[in-house]
Every structure is written in C-alpha cells, then in structure tokens.
Coordinates of N, CA, C and O in Angstrom, one line a residue:
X1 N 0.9 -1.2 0.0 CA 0.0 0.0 0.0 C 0.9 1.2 0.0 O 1.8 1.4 0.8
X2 N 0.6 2.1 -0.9 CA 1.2 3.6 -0.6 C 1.1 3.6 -0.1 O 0.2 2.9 0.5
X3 N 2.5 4.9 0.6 CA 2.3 5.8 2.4 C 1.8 6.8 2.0 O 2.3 7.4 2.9
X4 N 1.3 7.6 1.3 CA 0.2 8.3 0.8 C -1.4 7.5 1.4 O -2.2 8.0 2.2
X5 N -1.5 6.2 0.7 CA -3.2 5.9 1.2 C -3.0 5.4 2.6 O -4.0 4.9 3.1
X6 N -1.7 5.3 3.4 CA -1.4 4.5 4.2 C -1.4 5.7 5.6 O -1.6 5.3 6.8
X7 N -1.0 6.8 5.3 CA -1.4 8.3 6.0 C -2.8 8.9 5.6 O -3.0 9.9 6.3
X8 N -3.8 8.7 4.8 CA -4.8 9.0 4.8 C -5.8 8.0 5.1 O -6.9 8.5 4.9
X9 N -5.9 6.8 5.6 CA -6.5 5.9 6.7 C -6.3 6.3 8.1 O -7.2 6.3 9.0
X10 N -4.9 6.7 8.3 CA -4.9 6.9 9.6 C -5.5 8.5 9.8 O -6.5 8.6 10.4
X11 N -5.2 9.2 9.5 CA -5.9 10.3 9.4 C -7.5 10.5 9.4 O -8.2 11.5 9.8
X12 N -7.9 9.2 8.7 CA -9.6 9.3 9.0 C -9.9 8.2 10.3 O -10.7 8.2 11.2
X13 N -9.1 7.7 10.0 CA -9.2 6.7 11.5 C -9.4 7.7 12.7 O -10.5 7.7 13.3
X14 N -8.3 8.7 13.0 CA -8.1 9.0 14.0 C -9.3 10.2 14.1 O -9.7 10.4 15.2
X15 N -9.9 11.0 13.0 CA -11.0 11.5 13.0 C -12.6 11.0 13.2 O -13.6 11.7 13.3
X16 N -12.4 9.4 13.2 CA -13.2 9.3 13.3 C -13.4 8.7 14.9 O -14.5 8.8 15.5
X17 N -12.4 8.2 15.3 CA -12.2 8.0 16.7 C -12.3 9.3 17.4 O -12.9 9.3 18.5
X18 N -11.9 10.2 17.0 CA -12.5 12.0 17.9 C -13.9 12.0 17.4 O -14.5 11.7 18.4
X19 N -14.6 12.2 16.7 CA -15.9 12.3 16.0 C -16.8 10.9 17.4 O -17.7 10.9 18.3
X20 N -16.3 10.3 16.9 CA -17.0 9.4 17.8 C -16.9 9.5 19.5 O -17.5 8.6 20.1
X21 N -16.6 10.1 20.1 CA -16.3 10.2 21.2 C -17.4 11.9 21.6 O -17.9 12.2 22.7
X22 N -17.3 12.3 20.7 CA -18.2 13.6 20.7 C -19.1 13.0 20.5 O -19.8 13.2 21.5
X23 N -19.9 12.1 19.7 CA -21.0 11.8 20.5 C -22.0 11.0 21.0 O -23.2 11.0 20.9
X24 N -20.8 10.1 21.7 CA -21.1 9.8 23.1 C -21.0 10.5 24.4 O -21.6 10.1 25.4
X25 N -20.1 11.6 24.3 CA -20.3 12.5 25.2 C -21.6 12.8 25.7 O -22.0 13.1 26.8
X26 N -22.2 12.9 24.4 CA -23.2 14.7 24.2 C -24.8 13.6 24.1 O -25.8 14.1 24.4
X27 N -24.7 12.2 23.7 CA -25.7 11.4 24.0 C -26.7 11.7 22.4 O -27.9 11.2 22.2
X28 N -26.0 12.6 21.5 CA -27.1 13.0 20.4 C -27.0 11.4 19.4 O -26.0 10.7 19.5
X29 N -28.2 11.2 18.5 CA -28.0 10.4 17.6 C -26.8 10.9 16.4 O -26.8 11.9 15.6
X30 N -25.7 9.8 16.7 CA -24.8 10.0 15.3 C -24.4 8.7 14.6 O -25.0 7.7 14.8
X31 N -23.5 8.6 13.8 CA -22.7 7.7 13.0 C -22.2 7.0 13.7 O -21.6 7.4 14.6
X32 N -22.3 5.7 13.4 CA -20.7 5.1 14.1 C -19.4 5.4 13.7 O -18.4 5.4 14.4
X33 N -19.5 5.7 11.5 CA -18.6 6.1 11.2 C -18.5 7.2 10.7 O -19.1 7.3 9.6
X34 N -17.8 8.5 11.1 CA -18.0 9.9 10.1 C -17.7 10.3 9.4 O -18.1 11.4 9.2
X35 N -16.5 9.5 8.4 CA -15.8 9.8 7.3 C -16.0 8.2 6.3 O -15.7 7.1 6.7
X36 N -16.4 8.6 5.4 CA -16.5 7.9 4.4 C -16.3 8.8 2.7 O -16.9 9.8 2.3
X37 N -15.0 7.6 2.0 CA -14.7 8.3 0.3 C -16.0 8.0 -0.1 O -17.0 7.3 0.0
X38 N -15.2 9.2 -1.2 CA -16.5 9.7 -1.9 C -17.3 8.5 -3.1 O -16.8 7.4 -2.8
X39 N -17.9 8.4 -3.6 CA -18.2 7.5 -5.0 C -18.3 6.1 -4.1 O -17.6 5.2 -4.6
X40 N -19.0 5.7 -2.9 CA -18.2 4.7 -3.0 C -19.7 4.0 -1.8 O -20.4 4.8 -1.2
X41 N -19.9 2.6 -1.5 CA -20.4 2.1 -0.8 C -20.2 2.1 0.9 O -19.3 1.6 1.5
X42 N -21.4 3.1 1.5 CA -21.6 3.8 2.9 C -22.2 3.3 3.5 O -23.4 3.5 3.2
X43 N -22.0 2.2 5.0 CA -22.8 1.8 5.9 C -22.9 3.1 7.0 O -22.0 3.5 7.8
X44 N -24.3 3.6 6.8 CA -24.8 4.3 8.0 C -25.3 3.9 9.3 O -26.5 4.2 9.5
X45 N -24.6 3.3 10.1 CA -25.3 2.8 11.9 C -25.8 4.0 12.6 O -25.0 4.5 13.3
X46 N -26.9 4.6 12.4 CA -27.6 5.5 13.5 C -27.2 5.1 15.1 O -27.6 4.0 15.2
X47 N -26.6 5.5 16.2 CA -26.5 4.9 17.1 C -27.6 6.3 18.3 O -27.5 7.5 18.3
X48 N -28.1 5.7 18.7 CA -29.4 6.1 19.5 C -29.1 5.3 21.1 O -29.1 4.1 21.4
X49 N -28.7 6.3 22.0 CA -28.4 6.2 23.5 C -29.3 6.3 24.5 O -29.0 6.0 25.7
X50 N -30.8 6.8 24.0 CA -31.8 7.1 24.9 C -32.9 7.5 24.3 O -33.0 7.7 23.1
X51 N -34.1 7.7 25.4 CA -35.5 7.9 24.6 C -35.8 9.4 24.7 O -35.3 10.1 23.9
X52 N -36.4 9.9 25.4 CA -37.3 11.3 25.0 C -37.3 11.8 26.7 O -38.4 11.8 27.2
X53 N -36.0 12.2 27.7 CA -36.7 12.5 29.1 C -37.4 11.4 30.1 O -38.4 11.5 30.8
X54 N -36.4 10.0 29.6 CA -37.1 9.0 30.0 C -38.1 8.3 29.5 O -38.5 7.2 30.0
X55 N -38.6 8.5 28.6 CA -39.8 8.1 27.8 C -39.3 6.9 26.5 O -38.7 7.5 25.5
X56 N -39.4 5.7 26.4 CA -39.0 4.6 25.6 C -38.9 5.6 24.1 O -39.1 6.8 24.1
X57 N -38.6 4.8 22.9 CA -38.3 5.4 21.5 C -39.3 4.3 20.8 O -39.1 3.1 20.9
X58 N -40.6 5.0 20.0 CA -41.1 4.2 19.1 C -40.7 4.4 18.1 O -40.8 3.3 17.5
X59 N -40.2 5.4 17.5 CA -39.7 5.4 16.0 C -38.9 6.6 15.9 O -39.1 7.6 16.5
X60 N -37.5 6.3 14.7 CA -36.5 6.8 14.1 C -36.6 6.9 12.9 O -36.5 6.0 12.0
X61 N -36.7 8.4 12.6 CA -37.0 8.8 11.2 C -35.8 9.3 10.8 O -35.2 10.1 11.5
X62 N -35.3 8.9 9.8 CA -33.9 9.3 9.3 C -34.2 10.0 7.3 O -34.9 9.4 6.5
X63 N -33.6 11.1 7.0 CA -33.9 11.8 6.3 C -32.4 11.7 5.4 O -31.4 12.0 6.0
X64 N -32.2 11.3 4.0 CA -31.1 10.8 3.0 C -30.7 12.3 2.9 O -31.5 13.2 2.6
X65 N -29.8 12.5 3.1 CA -29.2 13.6 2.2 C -28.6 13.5 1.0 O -27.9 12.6 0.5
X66 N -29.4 15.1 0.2 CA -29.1 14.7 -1.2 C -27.6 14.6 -1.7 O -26.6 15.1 -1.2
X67 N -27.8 13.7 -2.8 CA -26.1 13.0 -3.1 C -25.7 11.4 -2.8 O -25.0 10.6 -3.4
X68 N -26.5 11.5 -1.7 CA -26.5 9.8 -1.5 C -28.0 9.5 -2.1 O -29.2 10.0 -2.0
X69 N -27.1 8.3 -2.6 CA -27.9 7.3 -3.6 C -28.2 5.5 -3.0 O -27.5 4.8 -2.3
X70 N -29.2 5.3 -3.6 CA -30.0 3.8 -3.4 C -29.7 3.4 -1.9 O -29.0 2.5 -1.5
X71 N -30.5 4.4 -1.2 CA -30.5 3.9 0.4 C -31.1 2.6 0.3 O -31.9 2.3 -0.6
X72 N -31.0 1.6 1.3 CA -31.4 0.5 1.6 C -31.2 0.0 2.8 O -30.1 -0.4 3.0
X73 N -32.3 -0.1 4.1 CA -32.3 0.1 5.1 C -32.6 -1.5 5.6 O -33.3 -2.4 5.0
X74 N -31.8 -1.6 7.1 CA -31.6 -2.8 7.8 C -33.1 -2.7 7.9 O -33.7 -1.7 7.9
X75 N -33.9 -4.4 7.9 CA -34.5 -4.6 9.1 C -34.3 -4.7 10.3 O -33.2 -5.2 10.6
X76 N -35.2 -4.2 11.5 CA -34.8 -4.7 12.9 C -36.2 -5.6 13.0 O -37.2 -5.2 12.4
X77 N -36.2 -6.7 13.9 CA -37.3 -7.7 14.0 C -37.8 -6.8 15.3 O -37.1 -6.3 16.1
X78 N -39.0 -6.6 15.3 CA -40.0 -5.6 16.3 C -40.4 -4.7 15.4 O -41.6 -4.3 15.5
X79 N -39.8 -4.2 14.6 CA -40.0 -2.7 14.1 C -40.5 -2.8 12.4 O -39.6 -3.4 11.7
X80 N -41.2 -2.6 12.1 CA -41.9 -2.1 10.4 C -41.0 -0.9 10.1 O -40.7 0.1 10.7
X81 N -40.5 -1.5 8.4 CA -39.8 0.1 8.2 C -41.0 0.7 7.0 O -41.9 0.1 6.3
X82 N -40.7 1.8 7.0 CA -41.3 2.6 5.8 C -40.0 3.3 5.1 O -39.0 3.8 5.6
X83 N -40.5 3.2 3.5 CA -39.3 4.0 2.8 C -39.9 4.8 1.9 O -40.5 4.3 0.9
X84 N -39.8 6.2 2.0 CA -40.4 7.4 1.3 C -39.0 7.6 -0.2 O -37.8 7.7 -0.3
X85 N -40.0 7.6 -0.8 CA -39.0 7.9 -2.6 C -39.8 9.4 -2.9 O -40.8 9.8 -2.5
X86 N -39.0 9.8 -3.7 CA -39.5 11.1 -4.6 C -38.5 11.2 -5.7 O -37.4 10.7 -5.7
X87 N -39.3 12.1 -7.0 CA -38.6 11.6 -8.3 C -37.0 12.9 -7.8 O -36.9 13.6 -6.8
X88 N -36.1 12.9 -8.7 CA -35.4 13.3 -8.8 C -34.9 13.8 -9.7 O -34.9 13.2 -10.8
X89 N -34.3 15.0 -9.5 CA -34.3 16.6 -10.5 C -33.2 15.7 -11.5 O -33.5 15.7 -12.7
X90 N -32.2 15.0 -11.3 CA -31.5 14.6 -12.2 C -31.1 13.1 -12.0 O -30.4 12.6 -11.1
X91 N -32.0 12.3 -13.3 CA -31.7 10.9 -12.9 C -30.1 10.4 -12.8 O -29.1 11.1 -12.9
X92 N -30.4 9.0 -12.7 CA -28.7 8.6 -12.6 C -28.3 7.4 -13.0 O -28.8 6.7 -12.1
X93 N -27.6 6.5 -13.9 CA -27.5 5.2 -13.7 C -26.8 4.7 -13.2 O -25.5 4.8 -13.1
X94 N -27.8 3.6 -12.6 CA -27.0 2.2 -11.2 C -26.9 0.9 -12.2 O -28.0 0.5 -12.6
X95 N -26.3 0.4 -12.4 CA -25.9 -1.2 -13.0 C -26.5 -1.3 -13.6 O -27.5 -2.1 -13.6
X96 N -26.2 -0.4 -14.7 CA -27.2 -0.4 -16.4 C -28.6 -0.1 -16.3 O -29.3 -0.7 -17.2
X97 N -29.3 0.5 -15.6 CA -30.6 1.0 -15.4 C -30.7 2.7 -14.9 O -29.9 3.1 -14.1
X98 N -31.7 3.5 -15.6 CA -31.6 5.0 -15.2 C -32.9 4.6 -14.1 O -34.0 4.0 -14.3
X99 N -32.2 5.4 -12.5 CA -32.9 5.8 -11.9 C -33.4 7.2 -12.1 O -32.8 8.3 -12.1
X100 N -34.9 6.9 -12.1 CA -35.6 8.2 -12.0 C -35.8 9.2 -10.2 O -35.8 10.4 -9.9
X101 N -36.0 7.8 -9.5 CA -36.9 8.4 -8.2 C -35.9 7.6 -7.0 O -35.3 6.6 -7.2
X102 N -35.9 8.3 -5.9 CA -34.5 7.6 -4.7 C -35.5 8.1 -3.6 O -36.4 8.9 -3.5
X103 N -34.8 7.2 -2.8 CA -35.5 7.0 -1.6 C -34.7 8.6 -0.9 O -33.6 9.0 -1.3
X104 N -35.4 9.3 0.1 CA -35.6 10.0 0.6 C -35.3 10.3 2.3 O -34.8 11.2 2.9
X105 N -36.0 9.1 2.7 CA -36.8 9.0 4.2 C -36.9 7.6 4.4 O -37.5 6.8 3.7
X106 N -36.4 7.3 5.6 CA -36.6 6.1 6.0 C -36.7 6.0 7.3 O -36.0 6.5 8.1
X107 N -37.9 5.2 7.5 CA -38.5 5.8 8.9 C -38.9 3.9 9.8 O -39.8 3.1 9.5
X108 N -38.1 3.7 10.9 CA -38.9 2.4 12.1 C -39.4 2.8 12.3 O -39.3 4.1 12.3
X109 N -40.6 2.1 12.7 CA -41.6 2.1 14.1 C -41.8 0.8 14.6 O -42.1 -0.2 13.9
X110 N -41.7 0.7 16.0 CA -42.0 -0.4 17.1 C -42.8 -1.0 16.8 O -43.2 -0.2 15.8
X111 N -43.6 -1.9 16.8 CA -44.5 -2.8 16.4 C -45.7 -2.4 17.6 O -46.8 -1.8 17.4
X112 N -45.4 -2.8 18.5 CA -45.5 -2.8 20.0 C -44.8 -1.8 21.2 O -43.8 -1.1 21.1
X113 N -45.5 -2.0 22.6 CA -44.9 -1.2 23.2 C -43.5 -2.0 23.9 O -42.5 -1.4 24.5
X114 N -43.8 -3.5 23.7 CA -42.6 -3.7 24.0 C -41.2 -4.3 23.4 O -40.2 -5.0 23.7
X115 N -41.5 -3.7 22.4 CA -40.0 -3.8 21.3 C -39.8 -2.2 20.9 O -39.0 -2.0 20.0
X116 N -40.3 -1.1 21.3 CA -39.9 0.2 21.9 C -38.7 -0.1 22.4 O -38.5 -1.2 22.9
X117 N -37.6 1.0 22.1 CA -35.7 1.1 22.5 C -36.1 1.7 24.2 O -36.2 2.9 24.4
X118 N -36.3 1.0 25.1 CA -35.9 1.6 26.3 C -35.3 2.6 26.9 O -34.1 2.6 26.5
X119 N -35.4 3.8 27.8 CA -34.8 4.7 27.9 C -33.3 4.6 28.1 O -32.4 5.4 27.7
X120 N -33.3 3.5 28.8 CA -31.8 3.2 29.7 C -31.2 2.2 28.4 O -30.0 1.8 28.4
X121 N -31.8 2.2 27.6 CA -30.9 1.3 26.4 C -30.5 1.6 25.2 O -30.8 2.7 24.8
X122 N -29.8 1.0 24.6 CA -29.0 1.8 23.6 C -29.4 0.8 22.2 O -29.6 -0.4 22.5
X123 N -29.6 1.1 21.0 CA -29.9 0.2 19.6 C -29.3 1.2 18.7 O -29.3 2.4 18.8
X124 N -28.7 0.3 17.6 CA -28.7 1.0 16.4 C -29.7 0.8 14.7 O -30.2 -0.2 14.2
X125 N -29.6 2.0 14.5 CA -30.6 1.7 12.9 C -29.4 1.6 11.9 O -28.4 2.4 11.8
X126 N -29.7 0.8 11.2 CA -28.6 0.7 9.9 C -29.7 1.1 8.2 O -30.9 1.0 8.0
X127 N -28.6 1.5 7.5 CA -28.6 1.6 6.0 C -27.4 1.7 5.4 O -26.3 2.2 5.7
X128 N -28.1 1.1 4.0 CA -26.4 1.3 3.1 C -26.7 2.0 2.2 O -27.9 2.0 1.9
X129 N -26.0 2.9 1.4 CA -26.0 4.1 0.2 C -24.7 3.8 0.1 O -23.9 3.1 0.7
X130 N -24.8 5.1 -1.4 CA -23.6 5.4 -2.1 C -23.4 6.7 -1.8 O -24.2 7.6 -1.8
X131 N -22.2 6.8 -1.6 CA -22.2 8.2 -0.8 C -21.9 9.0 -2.9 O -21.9 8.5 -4.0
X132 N -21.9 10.6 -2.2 CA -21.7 11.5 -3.7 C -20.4 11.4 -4.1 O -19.6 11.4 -3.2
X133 N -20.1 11.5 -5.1 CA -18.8 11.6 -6.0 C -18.1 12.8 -5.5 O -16.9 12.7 -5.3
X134 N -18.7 14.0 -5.2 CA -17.6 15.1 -4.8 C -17.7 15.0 -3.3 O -18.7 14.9 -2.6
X135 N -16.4 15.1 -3.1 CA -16.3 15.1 -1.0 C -16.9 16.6 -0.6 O -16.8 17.7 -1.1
X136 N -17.3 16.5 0.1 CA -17.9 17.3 1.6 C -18.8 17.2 2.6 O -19.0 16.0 2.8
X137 N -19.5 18.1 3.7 CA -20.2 17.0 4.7 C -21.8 17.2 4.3 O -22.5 18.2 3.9
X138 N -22.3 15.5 4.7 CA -23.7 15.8 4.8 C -23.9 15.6 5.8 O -23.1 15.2 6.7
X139 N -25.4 15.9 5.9 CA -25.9 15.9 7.7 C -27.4 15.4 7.4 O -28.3 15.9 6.7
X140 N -27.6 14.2 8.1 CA -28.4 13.2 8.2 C -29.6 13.5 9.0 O -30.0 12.6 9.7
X141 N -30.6 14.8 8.9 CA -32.0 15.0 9.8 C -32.2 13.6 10.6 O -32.4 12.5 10.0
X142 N -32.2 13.7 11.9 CA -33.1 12.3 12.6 C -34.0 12.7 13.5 O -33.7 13.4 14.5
X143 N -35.2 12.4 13.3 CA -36.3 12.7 14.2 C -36.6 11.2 15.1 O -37.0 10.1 14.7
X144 N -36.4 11.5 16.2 CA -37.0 10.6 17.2 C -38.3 10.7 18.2 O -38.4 11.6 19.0
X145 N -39.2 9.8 17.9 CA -40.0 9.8 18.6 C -40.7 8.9 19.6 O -41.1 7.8 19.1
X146 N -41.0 9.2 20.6 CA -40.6 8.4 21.7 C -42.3 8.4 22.6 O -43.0 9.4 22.4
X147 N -42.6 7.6 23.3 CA -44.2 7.1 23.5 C -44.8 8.7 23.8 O -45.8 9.2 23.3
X148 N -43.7 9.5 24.8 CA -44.1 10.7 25.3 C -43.1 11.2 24.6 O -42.1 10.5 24.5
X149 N -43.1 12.5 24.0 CA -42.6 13.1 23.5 C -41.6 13.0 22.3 O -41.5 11.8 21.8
X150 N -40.9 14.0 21.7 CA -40.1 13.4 20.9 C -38.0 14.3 20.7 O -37.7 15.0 21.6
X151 N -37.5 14.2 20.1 CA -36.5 14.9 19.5 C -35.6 14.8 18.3 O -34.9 13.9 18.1
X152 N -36.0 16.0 17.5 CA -35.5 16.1 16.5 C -34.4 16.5 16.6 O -34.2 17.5 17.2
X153 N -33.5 15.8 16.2 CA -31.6 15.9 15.7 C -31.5 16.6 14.3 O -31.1 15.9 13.3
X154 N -31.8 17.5 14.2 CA -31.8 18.3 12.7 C -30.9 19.2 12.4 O -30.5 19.4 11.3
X155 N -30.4 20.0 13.6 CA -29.3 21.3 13.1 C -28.2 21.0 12.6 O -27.3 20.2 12.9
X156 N -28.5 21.8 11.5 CA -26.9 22.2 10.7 C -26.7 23.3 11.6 O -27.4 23.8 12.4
X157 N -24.8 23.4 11.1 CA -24.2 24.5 11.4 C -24.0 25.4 10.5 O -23.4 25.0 9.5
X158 N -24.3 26.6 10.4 CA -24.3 27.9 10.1 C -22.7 28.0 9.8 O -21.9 27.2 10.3
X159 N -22.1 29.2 8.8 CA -20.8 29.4 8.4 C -20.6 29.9 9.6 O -21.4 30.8 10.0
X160 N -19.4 29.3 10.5 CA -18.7 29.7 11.3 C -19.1 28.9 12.7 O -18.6 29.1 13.8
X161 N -20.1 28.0 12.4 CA -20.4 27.5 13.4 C -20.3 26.0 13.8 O -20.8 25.3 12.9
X162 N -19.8 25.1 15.2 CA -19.1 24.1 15.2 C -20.5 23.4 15.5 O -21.4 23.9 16.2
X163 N -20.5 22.0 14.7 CA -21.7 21.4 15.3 C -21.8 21.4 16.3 O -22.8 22.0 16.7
X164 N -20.9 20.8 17.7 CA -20.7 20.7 19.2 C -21.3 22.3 19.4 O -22.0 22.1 20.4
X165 N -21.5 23.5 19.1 CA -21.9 24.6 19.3 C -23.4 24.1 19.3 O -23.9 24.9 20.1
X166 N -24.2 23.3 18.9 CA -25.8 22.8 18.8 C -26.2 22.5 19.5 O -25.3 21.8 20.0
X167 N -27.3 22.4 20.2 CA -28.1 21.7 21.1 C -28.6 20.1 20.5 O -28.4 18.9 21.0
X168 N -29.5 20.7 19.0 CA -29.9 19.2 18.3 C -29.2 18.6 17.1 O -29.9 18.3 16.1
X169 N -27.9 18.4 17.1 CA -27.3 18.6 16.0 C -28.0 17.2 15.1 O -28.4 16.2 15.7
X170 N -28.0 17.3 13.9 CA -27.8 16.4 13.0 C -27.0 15.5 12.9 O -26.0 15.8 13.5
X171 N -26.9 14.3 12.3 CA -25.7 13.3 12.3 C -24.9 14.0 10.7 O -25.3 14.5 9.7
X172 N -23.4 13.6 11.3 CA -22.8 14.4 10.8 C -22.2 13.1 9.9 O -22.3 12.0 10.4
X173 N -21.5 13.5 8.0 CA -20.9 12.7 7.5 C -19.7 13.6 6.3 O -20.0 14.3 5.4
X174 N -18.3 13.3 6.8 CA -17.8 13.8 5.8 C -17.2 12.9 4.5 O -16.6 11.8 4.4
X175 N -17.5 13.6 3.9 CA -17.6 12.2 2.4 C -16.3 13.0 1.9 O -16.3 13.9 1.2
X176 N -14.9 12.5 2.4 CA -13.7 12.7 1.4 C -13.4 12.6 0.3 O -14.3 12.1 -0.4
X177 N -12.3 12.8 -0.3 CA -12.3 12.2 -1.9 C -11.7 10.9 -2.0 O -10.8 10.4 -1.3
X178 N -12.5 10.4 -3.1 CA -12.3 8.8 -3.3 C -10.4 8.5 -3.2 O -9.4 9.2 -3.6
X179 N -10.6 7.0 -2.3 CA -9.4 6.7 -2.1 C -9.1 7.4 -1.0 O -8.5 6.5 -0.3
X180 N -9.1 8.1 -0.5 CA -8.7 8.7 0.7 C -8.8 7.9 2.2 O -7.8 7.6 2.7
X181 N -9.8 7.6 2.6 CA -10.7 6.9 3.2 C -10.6 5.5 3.5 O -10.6 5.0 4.6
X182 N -10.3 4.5 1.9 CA -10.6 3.5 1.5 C -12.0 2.8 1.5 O -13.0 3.3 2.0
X183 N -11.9 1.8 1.0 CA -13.8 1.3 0.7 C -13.8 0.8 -0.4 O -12.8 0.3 -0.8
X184 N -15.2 0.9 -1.1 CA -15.6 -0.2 -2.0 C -16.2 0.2 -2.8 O -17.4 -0.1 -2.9
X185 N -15.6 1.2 -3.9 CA -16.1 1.8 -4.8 C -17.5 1.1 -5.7 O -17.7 -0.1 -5.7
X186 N -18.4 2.1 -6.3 CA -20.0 1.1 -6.9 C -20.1 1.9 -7.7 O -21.0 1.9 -8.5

C-alpha cells in the first residue's frame, strides 16, 4: 500500500475516533462512522443512546441527504420500516438502469410497546448508500419519537459555526475524496 493511502487511513481513523467520542459524550443520535470516500459504498449505523426525558423510543425517522444514492435500510425484527421515494431533478445510472426516483426518508416504528428502544438502552438503525462523487459533509436530519414526546436531531451548522456549538445537532458525514478513506467503490 502507498504511504500516501497508508497516511490517509490513519488520518480518517483518527477522525473518526474523535468524532465518535463527541458523540457519546453529548448522547445525540450520530454515525458510528463519520468519514466515508467519496463514489463509493456507505454503511450508516444510526446509534441512539436514549429515549425522549425517560420516555422509551417508538420510531426513528432518518432523512437521505441529497447525493446519497439507493438507500437500503436494515431490518430490525419488532420494528416495520417505511421508505419514502421522490422523483429526482437529475436521474442517474445504477448497474445499467436509469434511476428516476430515490429513496428519501426512511423511517422504524415499534411494532408494539414492547420492542420500543428503552430509555436506559441503547440500539442502532442501519442503512447502506452510495455516498456522492464530490467530498464534503452531509448531515443526516433524525427525528425521534418516543411514547411521550419526541427529539429532532436536525441542526446544521451555520458558516462559522461548530456542530458541538448545537443543542440538536444532525448526524454528521464527511464524504472525502475517493481513495482517501478506502472502501468499495460502486
């Protein structure tokens, strides 16, 4: 391996090990991983630490940011998913087929009250995409909603401003440029 791709592993490594530590501190829904190259196949683990003020979590609504392509979302056994599509301003082709329309929104719900994520317990939601061809960050809207109440994880940051500066921040993703990272280009 180049020491070129062999310094830019460790360099997202080690970003992602600080990234990840921010937030578990802060207890908001984020990534397990926060850097992923660009063009290239993206496992998203939502990791969710708690419910609503004590109140269990029935459902995790997670919102695609544009650029990422052909989400395709874990089952979890308890929970029904729903996947919201809408057409799109510029189709694209995936393995010899033009997509017109991409999923958008992908949203669990609990079945029941007791396959609800417990206050005191921790789950994660998964999906896989293609992250966009040009690097920079997206930020993943997650709405949680919980028997009693709910919380939206939605803020972006404004120019000049540090996500950790947020109360409800968004899940954060920086899509490097390809190769950088490493992965599995699609």
């Amino acid at each position: 391996m180049p020491s070129f791709a062999i310094k830019n592993v460790a360099a997202c490594a080690l970003l992602c090990s600080a990234l990840a530590g921010f937030g578990t501190a802060h207890a908001h829904v984020v990534l397990e991983y926060q850097v992923a190259p660009a063009a290239s196949s993206y496992k998203a683990t939502f990791k969710v630490g708690h419910g609503c003020s004590g109140s269990p979590t029935r459902e995790v609504s997670v919102d695609i940011p544009a650029g990422m392509r052909g989400a395709r979302p874990m089952p979890k056994p308890g929970w029904t998913l729903r996947i919201d599509r809408a057409p799109l301003a510029q189709p694209y082709t995936s393995h010899g087929r033009e997509v017109r329309e991409d999923v958008v929104r992908v949203t669990w719900t609990a079945r029941t009250p007791e396959d609800m994520l417990a206050h005191a317990h921790y789950d994660e939601f998964v999906l896989v995409a293609t992250t966009p061809a040009q690097p920079g960050m997206l930020y993943w809207p997650v709405r949680q909603v919980c028997e009693s109440g709910r919380h939206d994880w939605t803020e972006v940051p404004r120019a000049g401003q540090k996500l950790h500066d947020l109360k409800s921040p968004a899940a954060a993703l920086e899509v490097m440029p390809a190769g950088a990272a490493g992965g599995h280009a699609h």
